[in-house]
Structure formats: structure tokens, C-alpha cells
XYZ file of C-alpha atoms in Angstrom:
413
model
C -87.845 -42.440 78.313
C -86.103 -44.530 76.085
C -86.813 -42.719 72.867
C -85.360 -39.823 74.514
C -82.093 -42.136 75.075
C -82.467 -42.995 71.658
C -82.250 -39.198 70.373
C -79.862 -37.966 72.465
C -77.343 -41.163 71.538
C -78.020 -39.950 67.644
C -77.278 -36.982 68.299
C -74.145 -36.885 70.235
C -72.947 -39.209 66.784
C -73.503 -36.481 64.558
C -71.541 -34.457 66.826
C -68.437 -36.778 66.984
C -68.302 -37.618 63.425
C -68.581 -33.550 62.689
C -65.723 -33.313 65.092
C -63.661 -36.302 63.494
C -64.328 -34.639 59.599
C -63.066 -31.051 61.346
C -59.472 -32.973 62.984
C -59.251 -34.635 59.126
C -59.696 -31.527 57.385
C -57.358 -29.405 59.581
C -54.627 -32.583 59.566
C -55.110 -31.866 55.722
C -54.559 -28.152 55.597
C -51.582 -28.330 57.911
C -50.170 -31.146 55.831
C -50.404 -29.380 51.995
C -48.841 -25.876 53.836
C -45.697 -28.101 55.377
C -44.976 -29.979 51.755
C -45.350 -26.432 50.361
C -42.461 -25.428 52.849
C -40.576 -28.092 52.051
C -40.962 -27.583 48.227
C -37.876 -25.647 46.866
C -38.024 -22.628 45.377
C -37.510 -22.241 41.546
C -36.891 -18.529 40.012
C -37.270 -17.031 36.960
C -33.431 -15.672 35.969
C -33.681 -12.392 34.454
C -30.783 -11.112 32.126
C -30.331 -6.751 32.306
C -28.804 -5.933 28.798
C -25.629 -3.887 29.123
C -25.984 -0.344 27.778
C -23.736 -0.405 24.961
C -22.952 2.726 22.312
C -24.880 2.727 19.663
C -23.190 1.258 15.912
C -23.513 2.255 12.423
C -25.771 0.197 10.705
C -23.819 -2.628 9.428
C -23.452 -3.045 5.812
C -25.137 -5.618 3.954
C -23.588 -8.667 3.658
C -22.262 -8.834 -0.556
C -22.961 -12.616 -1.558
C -21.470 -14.407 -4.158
C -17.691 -15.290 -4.851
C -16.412 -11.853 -5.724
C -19.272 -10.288 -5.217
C -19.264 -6.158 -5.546
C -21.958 -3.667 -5.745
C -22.138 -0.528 -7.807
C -21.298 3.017 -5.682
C -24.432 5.401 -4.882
C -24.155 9.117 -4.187
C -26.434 9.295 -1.314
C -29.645 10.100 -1.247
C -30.181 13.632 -2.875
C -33.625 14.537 -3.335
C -35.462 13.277 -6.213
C -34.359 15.501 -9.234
C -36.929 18.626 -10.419
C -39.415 17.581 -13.622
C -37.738 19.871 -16.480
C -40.587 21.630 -18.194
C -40.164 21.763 -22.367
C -39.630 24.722 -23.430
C -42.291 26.099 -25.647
C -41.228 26.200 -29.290
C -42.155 29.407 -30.836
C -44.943 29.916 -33.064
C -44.346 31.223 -36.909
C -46.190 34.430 -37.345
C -48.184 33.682 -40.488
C -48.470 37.876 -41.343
C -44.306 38.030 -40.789
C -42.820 38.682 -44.129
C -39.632 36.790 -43.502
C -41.728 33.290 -42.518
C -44.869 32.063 -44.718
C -47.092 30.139 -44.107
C -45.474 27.260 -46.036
C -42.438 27.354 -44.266
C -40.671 24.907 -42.050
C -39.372 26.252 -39.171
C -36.112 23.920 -38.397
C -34.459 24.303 -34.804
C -30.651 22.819 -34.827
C -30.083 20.384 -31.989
C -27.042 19.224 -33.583
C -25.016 22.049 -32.025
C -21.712 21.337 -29.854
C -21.216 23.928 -27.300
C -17.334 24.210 -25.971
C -16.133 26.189 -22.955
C -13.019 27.816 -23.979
C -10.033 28.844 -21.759
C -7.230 31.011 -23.683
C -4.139 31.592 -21.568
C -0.101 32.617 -22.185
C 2.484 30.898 -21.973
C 2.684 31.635 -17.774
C -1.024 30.375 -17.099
C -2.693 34.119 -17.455
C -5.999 34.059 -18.993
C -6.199 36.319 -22.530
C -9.340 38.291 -23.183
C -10.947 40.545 -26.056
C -10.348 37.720 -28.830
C -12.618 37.843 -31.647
C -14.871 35.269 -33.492
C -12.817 34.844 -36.407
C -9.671 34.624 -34.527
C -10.689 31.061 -33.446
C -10.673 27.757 -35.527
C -12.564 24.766 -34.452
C -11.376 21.476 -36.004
C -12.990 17.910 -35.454
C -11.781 15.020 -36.382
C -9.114 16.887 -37.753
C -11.984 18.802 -40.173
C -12.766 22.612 -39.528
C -16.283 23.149 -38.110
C -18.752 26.064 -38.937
C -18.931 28.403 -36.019
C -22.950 28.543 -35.381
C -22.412 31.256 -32.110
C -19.855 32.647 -30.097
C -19.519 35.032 -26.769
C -17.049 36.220 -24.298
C -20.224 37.158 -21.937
C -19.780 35.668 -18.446
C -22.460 33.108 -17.979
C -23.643 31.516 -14.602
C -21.803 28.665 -13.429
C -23.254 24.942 -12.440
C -20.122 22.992 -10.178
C -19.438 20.059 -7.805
C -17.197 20.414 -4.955
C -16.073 16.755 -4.226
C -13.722 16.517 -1.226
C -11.737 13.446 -0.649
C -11.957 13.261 3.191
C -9.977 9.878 4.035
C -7.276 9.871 6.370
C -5.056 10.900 3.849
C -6.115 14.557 4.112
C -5.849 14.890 7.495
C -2.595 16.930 7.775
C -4.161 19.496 5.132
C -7.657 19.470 5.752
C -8.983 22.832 7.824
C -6.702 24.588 5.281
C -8.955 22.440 2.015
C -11.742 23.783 3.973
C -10.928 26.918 4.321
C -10.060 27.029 0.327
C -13.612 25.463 -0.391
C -14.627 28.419 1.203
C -13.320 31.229 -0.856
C -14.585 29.306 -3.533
C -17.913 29.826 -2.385
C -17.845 32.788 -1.462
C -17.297 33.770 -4.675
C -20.626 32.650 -6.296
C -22.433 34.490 -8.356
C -26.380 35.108 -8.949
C -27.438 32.579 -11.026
C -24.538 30.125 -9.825
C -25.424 26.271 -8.043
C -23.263 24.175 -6.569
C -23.250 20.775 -4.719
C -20.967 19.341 -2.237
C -19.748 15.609 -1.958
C -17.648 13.626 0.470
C -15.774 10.578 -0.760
C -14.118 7.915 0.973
C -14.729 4.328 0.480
C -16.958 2.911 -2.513
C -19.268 2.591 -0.409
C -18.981 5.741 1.108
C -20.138 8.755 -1.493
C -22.390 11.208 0.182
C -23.985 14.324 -1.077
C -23.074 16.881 1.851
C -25.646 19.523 0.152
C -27.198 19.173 -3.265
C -27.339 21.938 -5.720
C -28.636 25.821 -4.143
C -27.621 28.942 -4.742
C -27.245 29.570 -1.173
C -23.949 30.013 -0.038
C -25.040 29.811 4.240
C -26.129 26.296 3.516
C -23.123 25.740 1.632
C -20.875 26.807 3.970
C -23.196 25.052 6.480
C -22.435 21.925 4.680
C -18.690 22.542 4.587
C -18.584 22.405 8.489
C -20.038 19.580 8.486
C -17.285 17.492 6.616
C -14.828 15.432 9.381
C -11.683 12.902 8.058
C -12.888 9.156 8.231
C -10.534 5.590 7.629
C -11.469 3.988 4.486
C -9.924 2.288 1.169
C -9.824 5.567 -1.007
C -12.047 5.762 -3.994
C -10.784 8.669 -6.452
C -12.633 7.396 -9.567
C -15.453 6.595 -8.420
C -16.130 9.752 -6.426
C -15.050 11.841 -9.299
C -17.806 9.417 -11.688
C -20.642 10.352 -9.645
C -19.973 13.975 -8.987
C -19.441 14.879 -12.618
C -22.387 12.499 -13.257
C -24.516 14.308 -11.527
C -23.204 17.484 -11.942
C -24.169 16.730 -15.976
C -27.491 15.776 -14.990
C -28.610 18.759 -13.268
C -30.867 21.124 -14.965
C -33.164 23.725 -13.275
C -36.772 24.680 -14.685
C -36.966 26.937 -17.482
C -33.476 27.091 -17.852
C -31.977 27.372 -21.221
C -29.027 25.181 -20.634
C -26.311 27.902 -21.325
C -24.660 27.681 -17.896
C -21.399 25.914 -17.587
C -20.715 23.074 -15.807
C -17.807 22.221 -14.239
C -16.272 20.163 -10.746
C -13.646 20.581 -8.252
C -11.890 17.925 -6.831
C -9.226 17.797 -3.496
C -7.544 14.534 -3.461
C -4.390 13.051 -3.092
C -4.982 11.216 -6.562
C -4.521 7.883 -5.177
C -7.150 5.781 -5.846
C -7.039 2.193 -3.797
C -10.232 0.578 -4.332
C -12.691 1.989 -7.289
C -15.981 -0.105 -8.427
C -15.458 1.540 -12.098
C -11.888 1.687 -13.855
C -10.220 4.862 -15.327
C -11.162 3.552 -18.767
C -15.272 3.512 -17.826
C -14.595 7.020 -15.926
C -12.933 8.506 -18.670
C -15.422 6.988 -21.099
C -18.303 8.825 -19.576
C -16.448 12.039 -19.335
C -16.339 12.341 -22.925
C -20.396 11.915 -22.908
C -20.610 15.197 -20.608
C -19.479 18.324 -20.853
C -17.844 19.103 -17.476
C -14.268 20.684 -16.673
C -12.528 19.130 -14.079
C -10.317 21.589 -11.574
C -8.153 19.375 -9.239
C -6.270 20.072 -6.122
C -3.976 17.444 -5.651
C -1.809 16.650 -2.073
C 0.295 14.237 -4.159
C 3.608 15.162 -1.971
C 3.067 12.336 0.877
C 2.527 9.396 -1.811
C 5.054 7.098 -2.033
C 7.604 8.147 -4.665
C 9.012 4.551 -5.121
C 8.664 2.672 -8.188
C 9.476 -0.945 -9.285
C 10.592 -2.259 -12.692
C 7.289 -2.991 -14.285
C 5.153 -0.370 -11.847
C 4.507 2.707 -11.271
C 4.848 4.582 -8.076
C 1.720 5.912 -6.451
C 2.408 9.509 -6.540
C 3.576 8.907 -10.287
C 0.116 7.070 -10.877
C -1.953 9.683 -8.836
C -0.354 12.882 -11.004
C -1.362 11.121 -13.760
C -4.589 10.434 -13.182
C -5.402 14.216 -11.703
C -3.263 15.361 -14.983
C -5.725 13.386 -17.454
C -8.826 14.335 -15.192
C -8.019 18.045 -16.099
C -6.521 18.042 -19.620
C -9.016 15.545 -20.963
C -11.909 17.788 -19.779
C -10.263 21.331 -20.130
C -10.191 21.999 -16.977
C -6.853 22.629 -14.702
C -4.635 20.779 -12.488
C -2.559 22.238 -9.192
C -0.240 20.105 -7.222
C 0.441 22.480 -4.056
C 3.806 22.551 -2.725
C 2.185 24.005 1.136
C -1.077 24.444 2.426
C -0.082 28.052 1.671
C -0.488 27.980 -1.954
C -4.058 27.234 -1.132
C -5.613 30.198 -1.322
C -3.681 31.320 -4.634
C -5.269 28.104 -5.932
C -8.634 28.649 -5.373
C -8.629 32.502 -6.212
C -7.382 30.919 -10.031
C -9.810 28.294 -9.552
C -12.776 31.389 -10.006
C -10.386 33.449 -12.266
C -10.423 30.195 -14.338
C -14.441 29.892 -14.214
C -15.141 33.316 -15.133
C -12.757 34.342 -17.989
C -13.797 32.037 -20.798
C -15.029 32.064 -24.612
C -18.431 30.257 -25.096
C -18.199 28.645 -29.074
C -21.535 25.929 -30.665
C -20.368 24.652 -33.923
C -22.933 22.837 -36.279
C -20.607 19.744 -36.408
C -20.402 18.388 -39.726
C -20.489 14.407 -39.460
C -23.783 14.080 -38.560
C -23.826 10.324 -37.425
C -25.003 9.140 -34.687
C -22.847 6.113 -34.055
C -21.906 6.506 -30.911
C -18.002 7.206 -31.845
C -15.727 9.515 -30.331
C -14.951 12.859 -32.065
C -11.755 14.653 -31.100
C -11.996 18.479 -30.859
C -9.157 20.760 -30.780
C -9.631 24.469 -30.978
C -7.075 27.184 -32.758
C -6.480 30.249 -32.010
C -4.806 33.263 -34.276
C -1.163 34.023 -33.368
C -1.151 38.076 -34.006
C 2.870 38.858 -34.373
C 4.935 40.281 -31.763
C 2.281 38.961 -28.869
C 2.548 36.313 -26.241
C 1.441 33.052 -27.455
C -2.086 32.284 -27.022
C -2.862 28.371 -26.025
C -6.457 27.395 -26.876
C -7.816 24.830 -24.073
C -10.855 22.810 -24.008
C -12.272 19.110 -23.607
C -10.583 16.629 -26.207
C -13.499 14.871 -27.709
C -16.871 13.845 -27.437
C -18.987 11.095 -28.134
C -21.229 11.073 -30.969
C -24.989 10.087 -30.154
C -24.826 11.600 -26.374
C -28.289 10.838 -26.383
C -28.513 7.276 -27.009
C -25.397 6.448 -25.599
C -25.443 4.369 -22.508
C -23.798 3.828 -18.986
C -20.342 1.537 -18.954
C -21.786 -1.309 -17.671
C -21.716 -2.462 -14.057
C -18.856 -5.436 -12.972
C -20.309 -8.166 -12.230
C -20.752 -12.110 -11.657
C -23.047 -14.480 -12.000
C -25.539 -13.478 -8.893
C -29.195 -14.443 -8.433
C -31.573 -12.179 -10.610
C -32.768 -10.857 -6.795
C -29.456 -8.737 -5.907
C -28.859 -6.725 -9.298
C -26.109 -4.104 -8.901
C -27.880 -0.586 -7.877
C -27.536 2.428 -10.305
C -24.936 4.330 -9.441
């Protein structure tokens, strides 16, 4: 009896202290979930960006006191790899060529693009060989060839498109049109916009197709910037110079066409370096010029700006033998650009073995003569002014600089 006493006293102990751990355990729980309660609540802020439109790239920061950085033309495609043309092979059973001989091929020649007009700007055809003189340096040269034959034309069409233009510019379009339109087969041309330095663009690079010409055309727009004349007109004759197809024989002429307003605000290169490498290529130079809204305004010791843009478009075209046109309207437009292909087509083609043969790297001035028959309007010879002896070896003006960390060269323009 009592061991049952015993047990049932032990086991009613278990029971209680079960019980008492239960109460703690719950007074636990219920504790931890009230301090949670109490607890404040921290959140995670979230920022929502603000749409905003989307902005040009910015352009690199220059460094360096004075710091400026050579102009680009875009980013035309990379140029095509000129094949050499085979030289031929001396038949050894010819009887003019043994088999002793030395076959000789002149790369000395000068080749010249010859305009011959009157006296009121109309271009004079059927003259003969030996009705033309070529002196250089003041010494006659030996003509080596000569042809009236119309040969396929190579040109740039480099449209100033700063704010400037705006008043004129569906009517410049609608003159780079006609231009266009009257390509030739065998003709290439390339289209550049120029604003800023930093802002020379190749619209379309050379093809002979005039839809994605024209295509290209549309696509020009007026934008603000510090004009660049010279340095627009550096690159497009640069390149224009450049450019050779594959298997081409180099005949076709080269030439550029320019719409400005001449007034040139903030150029990397100076006229000097500009005009320097124009006498290492052999590119005429047409230009439109809207000179009328420049300032007309000059100071003691200054020029004005319209004086100092028709001089600049005025030494573009005479230096190169090209052709300058100062329109009065937008009307005159088209009359401009229908000369503009008269111009292009209707000229004499004359290589002369120049007799200085140095290559010193000195410039040669060339003036050509033409015969004066009695009793006929006078005939006025025009062509490019000079050269530079050495065209091969000769090198680019070099780049402005200052002192700058070997890492941030100026580009190639």
C-alpha cells in the first residue's frame, strides 16, 4: 500500500513539473512575439530613376592647358587594297624591243586639268596640242600627252551645315542635287557635313550610285556649332586625293565642291597648313559661297569677315583651278550648279615630263599658255598654281600641339 503511495506521489511530480516547463515555455513565446511588436519597423528606401531623353555621348574631356585634338572625318569604311598594275612584258621576237633592252616607264609625269574660257566665263573647245605652252618655274616643259576626251570624274560634296545656312539651305540641297544628277558612268562621289572641328562626318563615301547619294543628301539637317571652313575643306580634298578604285589607271579627275559662307571661326589647321597640302594634291576646288549675311565691317588693322571669307573661297578656287560663285539669291543656284558640271566636263587633260627632276620637296609654280589666234576672243588658260616637288615623300603639316602625356597623341586626321 505504501509503495503504491509512493508511485503515484512520483508521478503526479512529473506531471506538475511538465506542466510548470509548458506555462515557462508559452510565457516565453508570448514574450519574444510582444518585443517583436514593439520593435519598430526599418525599410529599405528605394529610389525610381526618372525617365530622362536620351544625350549625345559627351565628348571626351581634352586635358592639358590648351589642349586640342586633331579633326577626323568620320568613320568611312576602311579604304579598298589597290592592286599593282602588271607591268608589261617585252616581247623578245618584237623587232622594235630586244632582248637587251631596258624598258623605262616615266613616273615623273605631271598631269594638269585644264579649263580654257573667254573673257565672259564661257568655256573654249577644239584647241590643239601645240596651241598650249606649259611653263614651270618660269621654264617651258615638254608636253609628254594631251586630250580634250571627257574623262570620268572623282568629287567631294562638302556642305557647311551650321546655323549659318539655314536661310539658304533646302535651296543648297536642292543644287547638290542637280549636281548629282548629272553623274556620269564611271563618276564617284562622296558627301561630307561640316560644322564644328569636331564635327566632320562622311554622309556617304565614294559610289557611283546616285539613289544613295541622294539618300544621303536627305539626310543632312542645320546644327549650332563654331564653324570650321578649313578644316572641313582639309579633309574632304584629303580624302578625295586619296581615293583610288581597283584596277584603275588613275586618269580620272578629281575635284570638290564646297557650300559655305567662307567664314571660318574655329579651325584645328591654319590656311597656311591647308593651302600647303593643296599644292601636294591635285584637286580643283568649286565653291558656293553665301558671303552676303557676313558682317561687312572692318577695323583699322582687321579685316571684315565677309572680306576675310571671299578671300579665302577666292584662294580655295584660284590656287587649285577650280571656280568661285558668290550668289546674289538662292535663285542663282541652279545656274551655279548647271556651270559647276559645264565646268567638270569641258576641259584639256596635259602630263609634261617636268624638267627639274629633284626631289626636294620644293614648290614648283605652273602656269599654262595658250595661243592668241587674231581677231578671236581672248582665251584665259586656268589651272592649279604649283605643286610640290617629291609628292611622294612629302609629309602631313604637323599636328598643334603641347606638351601632353605620350598616352593622348593627337589622332590622324
Amino acid at each position: 500500500m505504501s509503495f503504491s503511495i509512493s508511485k503515484f506521489l512520483r508521478n503526479r511530480r512529473q506531471v506538475v513539473v511538465l506542466g510548470l516547463t509548458a506555462v515557462a515555455a508559452a510565457c516565453t513565446i508570448i514574450a519574444g512575439v510582444s518585443s517583436a511588436q514593439q520593435r519598430p519597423r526599418t525599410t529599405r528606401a528605394t529610389s525610381v530613376p526618372t525617365p530622362t531623353p536620351q544625350q549625345p555621348a559627351p565628348t571626351p574631356a581634352q586635358t592639358g592647358p590648351g589642349r586640342r585634338i586633331a579633326p577626323q572625318l568620320g568613320e568611312p569604311p576602311a579604304p579598298p587594297i589597290l592592286k599593282p598594275k602588271p607591268t608589261p612584258v617585252p616581247d623578245p621576237n618584237s623587232a622594235e624591243i630586244s632582248e637587251n633592252d631596258i624598258l623605262k616607264i616615266n613616273t615623273e609625269l605631271v598631269t594638269l586639268h585644264v579649263r580654257v574660257i573667254d573673257r565672259n566665263n564661257h568655256p573654249i573647245n577644239n584647241i590643239g596640242k601645240d596651241e598650249f605652252k606649259v611653263l614651270e618655274d618660269g621654264v617651258p616643259q615638254p608636253i609628254f600627252s594631251f586630250t580634250e576626251e571627257e574623262v570620268p570624274v572623282i568629287y567631294g560634296l562638302a556642305v557647311d551645315t551650321s546655323g549659318s545656312l539655314r536661310p539658304q539651305f533646302n535651296q543648297v540641297i536642292d543644287a547638290a542635287k542637280t549636281i548629282i544628277n548629272s553623274n556620269k558612268k564611271g563618276d564617284e562621289t562622296f558627301l561630307e557635313r561640316f560644322i564644328s572641328s569636331d564635327k566632320i562626318e562622311t554622309i556617304q563615301d565614294f559610289s557611283p550610285s546616285k539613289d544613295a547619294l541622294l539618300d544621303g543628301l536627305d539626310t543632312l539637317y542645320i546644327e549650332g556649332g563654331q564653324t570650321a571652313v578649313i578644316d572641313g575643306v582639309y579633309l574632304a580634298a584629303e580624302h578625295v586625293a586619296e581615293y583610288k578604285s581597283g584596277g584603275d589607271d588613275d586618269r580620272r579627275r578629281r575635284a570638290l565642291i564646297v557650300v559655305t559662307d567662307g567664314e571660318d571661326r574655329a579651325s584645328y589647321y591654319t590656311d597656311s597648313q591647308l593651302f600647303q597640302r593643296l599644292r601636294e594634291e591635285d584637286v580643283q576646288i568649286f565653291v558656293i559661297g553665301f558671303v552676303n549675311e557676313l558682317e561687312a565691317d572692318k577695323g583699322l588693322i582687321r579685316k571684315s569677315p565677309r572680306d576675310k571669307a571671299v578671300n579665302l573661297i577666292n584662294k580655295l578656287a584660284s590656287d587649285t583651278g577650280g571656280r568661285a560663285f558668290f550668289p546674289q539669291s538662292i535663285s542663282e543656284l541652279p545656274q551655279i550648279a548647271n556651270e559647276i558640271v559645264r565646268d567638270l566636263r569641258t576641259q584639256y587633260v596635259i602630263s609634261y615630263d617636268p624638267t627639274n627632276k629633284a626631289h626636294d620637296g620644293t614648290y614648283r609654280s605652273i602656269k599654262v599658255n595658250v595661243a592668241q589666234p587674231t581677231g578671236s576672243e581672248k582665251r584665259i588658260a586656268l589651272t592649279r598654281s604649283g605643286r610640290t616637288a617629291g609628292v611622294g615623300t612629302s609629309t602631313k603639316p604637323a599636328a598643334k600641339t603641347t606638351a601632353t602625356p605620350a598616352t593622348n597623341q593627337p589622332r590622324r586626321p
